[in-house]
PDB file of C-alpha atoms in Angstrom:
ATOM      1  CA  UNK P   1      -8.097 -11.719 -41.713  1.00 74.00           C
ATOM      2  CA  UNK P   2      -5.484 -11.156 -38.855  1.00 73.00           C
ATOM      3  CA  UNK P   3      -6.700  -7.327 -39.087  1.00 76.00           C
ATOM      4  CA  UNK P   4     -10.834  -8.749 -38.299  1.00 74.00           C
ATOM      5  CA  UNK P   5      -9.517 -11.037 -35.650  1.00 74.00           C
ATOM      6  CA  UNK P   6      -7.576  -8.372 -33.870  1.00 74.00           C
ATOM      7  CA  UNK P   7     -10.547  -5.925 -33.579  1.00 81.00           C
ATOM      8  CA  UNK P   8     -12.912  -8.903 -32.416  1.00 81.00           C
ATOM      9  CA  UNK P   9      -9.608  -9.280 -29.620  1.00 74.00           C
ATOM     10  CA  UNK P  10      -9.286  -6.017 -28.804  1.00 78.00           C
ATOM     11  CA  UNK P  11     -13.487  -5.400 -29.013  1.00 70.00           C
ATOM     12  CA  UNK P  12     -13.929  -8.386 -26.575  1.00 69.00           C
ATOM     13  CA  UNK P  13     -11.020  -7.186 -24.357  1.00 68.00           C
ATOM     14  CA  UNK P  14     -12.387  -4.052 -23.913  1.00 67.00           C
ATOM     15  CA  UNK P  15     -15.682  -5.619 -22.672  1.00 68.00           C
ATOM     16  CA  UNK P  16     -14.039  -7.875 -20.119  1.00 64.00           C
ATOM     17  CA  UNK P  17     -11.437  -6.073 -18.393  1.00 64.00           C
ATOM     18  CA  UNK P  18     -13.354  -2.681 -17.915  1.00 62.00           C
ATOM     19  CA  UNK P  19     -12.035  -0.196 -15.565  1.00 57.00           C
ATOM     20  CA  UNK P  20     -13.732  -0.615 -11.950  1.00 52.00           C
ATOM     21  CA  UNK P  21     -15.538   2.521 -11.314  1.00 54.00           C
ATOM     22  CA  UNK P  22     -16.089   3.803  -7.458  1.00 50.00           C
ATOM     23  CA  UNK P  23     -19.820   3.172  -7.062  1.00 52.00           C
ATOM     24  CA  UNK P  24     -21.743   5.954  -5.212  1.00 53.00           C
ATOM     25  CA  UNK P  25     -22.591   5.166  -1.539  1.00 51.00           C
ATOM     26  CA  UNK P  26     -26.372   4.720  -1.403  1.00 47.00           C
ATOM     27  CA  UNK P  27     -28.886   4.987   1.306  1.00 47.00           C
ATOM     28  CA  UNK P  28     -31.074   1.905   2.487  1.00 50.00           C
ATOM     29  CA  UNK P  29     -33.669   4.258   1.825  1.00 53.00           C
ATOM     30  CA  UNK P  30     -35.790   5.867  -1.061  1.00 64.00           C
ATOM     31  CA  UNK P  31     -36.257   9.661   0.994  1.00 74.00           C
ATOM     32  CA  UNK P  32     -39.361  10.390   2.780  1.00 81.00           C
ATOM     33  CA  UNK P  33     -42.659  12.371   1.444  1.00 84.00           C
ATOM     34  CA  UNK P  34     -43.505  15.159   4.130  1.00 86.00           C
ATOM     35  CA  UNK P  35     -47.203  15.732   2.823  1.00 88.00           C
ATOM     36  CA  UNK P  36     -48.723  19.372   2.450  1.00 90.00           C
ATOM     37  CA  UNK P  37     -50.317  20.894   4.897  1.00 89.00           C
ATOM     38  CA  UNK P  38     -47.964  19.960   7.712  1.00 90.00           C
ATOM     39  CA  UNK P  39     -47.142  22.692  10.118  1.00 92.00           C
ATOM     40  CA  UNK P  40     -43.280  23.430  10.560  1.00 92.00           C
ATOM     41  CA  UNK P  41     -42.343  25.820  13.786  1.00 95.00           C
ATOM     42  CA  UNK P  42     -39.785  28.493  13.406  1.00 95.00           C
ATOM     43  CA  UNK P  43     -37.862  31.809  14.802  1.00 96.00           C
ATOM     44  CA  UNK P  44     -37.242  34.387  12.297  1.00 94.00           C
ATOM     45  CA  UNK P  45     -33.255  34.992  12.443  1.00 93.00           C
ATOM     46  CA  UNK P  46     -33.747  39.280  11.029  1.00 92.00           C
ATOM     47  CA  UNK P  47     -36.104  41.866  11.237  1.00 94.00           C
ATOM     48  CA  UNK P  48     -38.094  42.219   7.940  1.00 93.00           C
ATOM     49  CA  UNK P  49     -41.012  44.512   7.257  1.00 92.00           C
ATOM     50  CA  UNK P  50     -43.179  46.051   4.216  1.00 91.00           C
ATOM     51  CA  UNK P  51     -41.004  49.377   4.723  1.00 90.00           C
ATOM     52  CA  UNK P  52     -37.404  48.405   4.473  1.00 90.00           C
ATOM     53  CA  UNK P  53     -37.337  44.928   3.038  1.00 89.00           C
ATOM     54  CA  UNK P  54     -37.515  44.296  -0.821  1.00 88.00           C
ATOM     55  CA  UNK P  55     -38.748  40.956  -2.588  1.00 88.00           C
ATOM     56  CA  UNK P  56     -34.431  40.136  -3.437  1.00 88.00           C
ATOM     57  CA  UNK P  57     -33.582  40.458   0.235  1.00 90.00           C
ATOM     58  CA  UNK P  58     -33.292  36.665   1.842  1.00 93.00           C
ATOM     59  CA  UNK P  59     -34.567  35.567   4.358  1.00 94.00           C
ATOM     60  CA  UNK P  60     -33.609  33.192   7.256  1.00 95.00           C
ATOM     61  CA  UNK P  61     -35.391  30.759   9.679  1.00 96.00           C
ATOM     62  CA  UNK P  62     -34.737  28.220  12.230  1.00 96.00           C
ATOM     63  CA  UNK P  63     -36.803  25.185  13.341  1.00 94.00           C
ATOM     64  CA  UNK P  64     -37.624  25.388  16.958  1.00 93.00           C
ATOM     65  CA  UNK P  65     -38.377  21.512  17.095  1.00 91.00           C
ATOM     66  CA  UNK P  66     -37.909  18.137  15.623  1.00 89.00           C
ATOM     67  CA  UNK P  67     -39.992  17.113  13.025  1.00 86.00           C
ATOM     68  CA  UNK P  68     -40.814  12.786  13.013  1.00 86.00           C
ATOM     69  CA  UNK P  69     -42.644  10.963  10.612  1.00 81.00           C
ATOM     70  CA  UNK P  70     -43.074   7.827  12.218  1.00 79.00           C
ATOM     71  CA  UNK P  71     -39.683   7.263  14.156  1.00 80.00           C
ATOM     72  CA  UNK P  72     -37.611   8.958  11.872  1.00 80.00           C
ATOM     73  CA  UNK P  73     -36.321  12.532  12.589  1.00 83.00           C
ATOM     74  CA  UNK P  74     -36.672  14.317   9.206  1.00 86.00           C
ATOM     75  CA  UNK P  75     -36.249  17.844   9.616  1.00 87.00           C
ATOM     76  CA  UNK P  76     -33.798  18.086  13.424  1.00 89.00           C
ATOM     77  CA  UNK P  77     -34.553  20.735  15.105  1.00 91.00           C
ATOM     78  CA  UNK P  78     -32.043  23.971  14.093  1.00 91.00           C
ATOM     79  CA  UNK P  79     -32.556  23.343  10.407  1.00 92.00           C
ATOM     80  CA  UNK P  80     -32.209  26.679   8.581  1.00 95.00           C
ATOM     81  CA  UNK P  81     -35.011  27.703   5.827  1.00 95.00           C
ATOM     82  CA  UNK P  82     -34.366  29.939   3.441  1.00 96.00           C
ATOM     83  CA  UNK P  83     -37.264  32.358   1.534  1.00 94.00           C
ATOM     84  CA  UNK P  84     -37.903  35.396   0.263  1.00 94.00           C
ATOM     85  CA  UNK P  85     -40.905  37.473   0.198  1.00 93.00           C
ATOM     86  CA  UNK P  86     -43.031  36.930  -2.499  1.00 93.00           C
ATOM     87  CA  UNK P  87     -45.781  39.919  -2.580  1.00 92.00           C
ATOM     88  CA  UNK P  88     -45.942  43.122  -0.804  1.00 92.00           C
ATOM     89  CA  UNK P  89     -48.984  45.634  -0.099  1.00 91.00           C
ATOM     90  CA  UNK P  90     -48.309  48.873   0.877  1.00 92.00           C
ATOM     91  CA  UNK P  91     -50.110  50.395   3.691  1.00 93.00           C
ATOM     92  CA  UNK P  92     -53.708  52.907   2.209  1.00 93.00           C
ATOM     93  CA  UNK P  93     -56.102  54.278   4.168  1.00 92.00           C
ATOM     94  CA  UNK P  94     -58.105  51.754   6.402  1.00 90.00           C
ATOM     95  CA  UNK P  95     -56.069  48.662   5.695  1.00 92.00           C
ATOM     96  CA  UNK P  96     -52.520  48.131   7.062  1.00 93.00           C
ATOM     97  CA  UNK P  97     -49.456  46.939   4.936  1.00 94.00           C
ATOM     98  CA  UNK P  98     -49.483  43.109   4.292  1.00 93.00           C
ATOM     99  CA  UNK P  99     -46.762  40.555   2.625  1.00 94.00           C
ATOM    100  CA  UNK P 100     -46.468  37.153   1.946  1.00 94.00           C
ATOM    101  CA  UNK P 101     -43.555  35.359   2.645  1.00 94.00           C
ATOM    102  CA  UNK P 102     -42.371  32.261   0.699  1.00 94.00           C
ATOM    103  CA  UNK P 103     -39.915  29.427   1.686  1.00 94.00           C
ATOM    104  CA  UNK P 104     -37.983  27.671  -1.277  1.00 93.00           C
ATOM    105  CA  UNK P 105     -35.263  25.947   0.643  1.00 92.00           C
ATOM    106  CA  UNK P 106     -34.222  23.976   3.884  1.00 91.00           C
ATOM    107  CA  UNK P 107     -30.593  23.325   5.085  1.00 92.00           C
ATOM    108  CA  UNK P 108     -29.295  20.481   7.407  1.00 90.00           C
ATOM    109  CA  UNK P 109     -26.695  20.810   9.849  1.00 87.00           C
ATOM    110  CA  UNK P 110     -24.268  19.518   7.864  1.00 86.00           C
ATOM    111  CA  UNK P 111     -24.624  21.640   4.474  1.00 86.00           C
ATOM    112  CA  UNK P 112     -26.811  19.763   3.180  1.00 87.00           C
ATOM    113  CA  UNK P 113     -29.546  21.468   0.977  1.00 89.00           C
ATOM    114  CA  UNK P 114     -33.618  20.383  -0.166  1.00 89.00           C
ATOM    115  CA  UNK P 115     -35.651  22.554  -2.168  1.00 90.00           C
ATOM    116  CA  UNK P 116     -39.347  23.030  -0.757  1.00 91.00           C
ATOM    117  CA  UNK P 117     -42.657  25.208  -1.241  1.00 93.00           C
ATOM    118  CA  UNK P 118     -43.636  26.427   2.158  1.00 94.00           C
ATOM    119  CA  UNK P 119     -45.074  30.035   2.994  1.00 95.00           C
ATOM    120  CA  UNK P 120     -45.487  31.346   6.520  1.00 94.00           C
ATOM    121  CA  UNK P 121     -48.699  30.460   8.064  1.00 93.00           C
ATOM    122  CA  UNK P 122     -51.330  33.269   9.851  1.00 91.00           C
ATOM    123  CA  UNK P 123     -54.366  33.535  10.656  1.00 89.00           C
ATOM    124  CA  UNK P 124     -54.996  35.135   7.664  1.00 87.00           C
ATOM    125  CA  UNK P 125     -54.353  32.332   5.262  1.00 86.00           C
ATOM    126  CA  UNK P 126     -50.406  33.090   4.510  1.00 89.00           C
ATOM    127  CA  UNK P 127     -50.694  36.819   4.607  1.00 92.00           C
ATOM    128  CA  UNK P 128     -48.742  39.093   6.702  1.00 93.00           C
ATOM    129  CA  UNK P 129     -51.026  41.702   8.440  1.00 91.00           C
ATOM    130  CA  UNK P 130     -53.483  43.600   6.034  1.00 89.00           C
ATOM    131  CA  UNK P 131     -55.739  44.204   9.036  1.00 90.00           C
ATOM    132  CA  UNK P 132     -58.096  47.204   9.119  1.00 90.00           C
ATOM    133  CA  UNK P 133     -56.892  50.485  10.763  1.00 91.00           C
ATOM    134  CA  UNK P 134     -58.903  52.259  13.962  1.00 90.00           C
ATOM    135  CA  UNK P 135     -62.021  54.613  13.282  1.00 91.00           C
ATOM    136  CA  UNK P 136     -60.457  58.175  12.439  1.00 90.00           C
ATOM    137  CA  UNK P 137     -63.731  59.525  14.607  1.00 89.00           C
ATOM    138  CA  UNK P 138     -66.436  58.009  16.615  1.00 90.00           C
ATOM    139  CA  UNK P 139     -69.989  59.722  16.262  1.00 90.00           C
ATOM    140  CA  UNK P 140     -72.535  59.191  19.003  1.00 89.00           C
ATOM    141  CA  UNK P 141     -75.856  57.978  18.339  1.00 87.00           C
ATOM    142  CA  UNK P 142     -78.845  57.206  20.351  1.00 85.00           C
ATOM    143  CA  UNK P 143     -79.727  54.342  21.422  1.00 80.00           C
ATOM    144  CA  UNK P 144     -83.133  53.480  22.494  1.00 78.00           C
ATOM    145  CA  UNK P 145     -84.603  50.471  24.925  1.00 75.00           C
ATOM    146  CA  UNK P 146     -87.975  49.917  26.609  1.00 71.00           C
ATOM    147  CA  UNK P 147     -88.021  50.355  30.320  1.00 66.00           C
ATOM    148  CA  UNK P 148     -90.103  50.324  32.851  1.00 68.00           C
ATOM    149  CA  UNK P 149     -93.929  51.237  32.194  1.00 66.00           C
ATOM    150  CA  UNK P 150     -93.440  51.060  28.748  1.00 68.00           C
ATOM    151  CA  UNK P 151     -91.415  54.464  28.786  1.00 70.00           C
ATOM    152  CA  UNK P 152     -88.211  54.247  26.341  1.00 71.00           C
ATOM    153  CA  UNK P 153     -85.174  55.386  27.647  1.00 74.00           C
ATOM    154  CA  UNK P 154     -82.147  56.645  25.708  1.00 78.00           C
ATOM    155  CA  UNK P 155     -78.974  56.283  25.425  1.00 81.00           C
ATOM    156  CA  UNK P 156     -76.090  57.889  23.393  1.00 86.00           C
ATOM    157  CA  UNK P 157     -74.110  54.839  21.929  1.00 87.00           C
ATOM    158  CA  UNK P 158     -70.480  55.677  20.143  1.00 88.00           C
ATOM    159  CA  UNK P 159     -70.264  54.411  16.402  1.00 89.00           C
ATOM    160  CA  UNK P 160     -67.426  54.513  14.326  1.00 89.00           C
ATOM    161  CA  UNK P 161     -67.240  57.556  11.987  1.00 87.00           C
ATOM    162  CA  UNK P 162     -67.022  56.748   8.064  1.00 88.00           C
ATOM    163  CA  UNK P 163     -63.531  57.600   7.797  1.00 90.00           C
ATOM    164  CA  UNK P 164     -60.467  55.040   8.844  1.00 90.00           C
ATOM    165  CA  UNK P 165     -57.017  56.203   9.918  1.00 91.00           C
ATOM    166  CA  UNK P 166     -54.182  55.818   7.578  1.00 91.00           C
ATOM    167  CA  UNK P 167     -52.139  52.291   7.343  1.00 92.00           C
ATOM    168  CA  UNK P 168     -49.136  51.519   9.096  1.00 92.00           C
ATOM    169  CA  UNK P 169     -45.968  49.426   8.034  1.00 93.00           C
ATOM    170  CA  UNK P 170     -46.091  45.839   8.879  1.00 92.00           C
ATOM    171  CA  UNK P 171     -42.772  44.628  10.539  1.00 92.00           C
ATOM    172  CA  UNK P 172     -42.161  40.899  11.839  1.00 93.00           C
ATOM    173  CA  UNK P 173     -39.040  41.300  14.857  1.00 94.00           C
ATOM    174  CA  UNK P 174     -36.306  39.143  15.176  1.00 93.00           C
ATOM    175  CA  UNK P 175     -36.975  36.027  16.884  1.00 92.00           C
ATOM    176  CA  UNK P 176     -40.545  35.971  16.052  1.00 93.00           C
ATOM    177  CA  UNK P 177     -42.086  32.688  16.198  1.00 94.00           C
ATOM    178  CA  UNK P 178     -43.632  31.563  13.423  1.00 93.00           C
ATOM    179  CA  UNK P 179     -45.101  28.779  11.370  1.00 93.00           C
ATOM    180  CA  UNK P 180     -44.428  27.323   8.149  1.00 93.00           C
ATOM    181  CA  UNK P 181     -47.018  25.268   5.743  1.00 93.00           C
ATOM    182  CA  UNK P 182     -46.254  23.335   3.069  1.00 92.00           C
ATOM    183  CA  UNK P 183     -47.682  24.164   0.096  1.00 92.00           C
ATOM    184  CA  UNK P 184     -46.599  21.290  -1.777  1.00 88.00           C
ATOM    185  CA  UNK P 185     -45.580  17.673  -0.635  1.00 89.00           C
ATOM    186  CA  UNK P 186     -41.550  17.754   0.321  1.00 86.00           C
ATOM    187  CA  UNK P 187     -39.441  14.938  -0.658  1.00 86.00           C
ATOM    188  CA  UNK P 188     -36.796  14.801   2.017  1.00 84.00           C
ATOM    189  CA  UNK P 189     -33.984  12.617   0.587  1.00 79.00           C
ATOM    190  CA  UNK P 190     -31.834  13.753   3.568  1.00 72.00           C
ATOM    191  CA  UNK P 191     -31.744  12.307   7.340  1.00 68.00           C
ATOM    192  CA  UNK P 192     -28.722  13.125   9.778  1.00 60.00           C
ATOM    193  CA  UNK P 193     -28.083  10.283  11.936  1.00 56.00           C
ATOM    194  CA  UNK P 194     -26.924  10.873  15.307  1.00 53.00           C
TER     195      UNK P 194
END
């Protein structure tokens, strides 16, 4: 009997006087939702192109402007993003090379780090040149209009030939500016206060 009560003693003890544990400090806040679609301007920090750059080779951005939702600063401008590039076409004969480059990460200026889906923005939908090369050869061909007194006159017109000129490397320079789209809604969970 003195062995039960003891336990129960000891049990109820153990419930009472529990350690105190250093609670986390929490934000007033939940984090903010930057929705897809929303345009993020940057400066490349390297030189990357289809010829010397692999798909392990990171690469590095900075934001050229502050980013508010509402009146909250979310991403300050000089925040560092962080991608890699994610497909790469080499150059063939009447198309040039093309890549696409994709973000997966943002840093704040104090270390802090945010995972994101963001892919640099063109006017080709997210792809790095791919334009078509120059004509190899023009060809002239008549052209003919009506003139005066119903007489046609002609003239020779220059039409590209059926053969393109062969692809060159795409390269992006240093400093660049660029643009970044989200791909996918960003939950920022992260604000610097100044």
């Amino acid at each position: 009997m003195k062995k039960l009560l003891l336990i129960i003693f000891i049990f109820l003890c153990g419930i009472l006087f529990q350690p105190a544990q250093a609670e986390p400090d929490l934000r007033d806040y939940n984090g903010v939702e930057v929705p897809s679609g929303t345009f993020i301007p940057v400066i490349s920090m390297q030189e990357f192109s289809t010829l010397i750059t692999d798909e392990r080779t990171p690469l590095k951005f900075i934001s050229t402007n502050d980013i508010f939702l509402f009146e909250t600063n979310i991403i300050p401008k000089g925040t560092m993003f962080f991608g890699r590039i994610e497909k790469k076409n080499e150059p063939i004969i009447g198309t040039n090379a093309s890549m696409v480059v994709r973000i997966t990460k943002l840093r704040f200026a104090d270390g802090y780090e945010n995972p994101l889906l963001a892919y640099i923005y063109t006017t080709n939908g997210c792809m790095i040149g791919g334009e078509m090369t120059a004509p190899e050869t023009y060809d002239t061909t008549p052209h003919y209009h009506k003139g005066i007194c119903r007489h046609y006159l002609g003239v020779l017109k220059w039409t590209p030939g059926p053969v393109r000129k062969m692809g060159e490397h795409t390269t992006v320079a240093s400093g660049a500016q660029l643009l970044l789209v989200l791909k996918g809604p960003a939950y920022i969970t992260h604000t610097l206060d100044e």
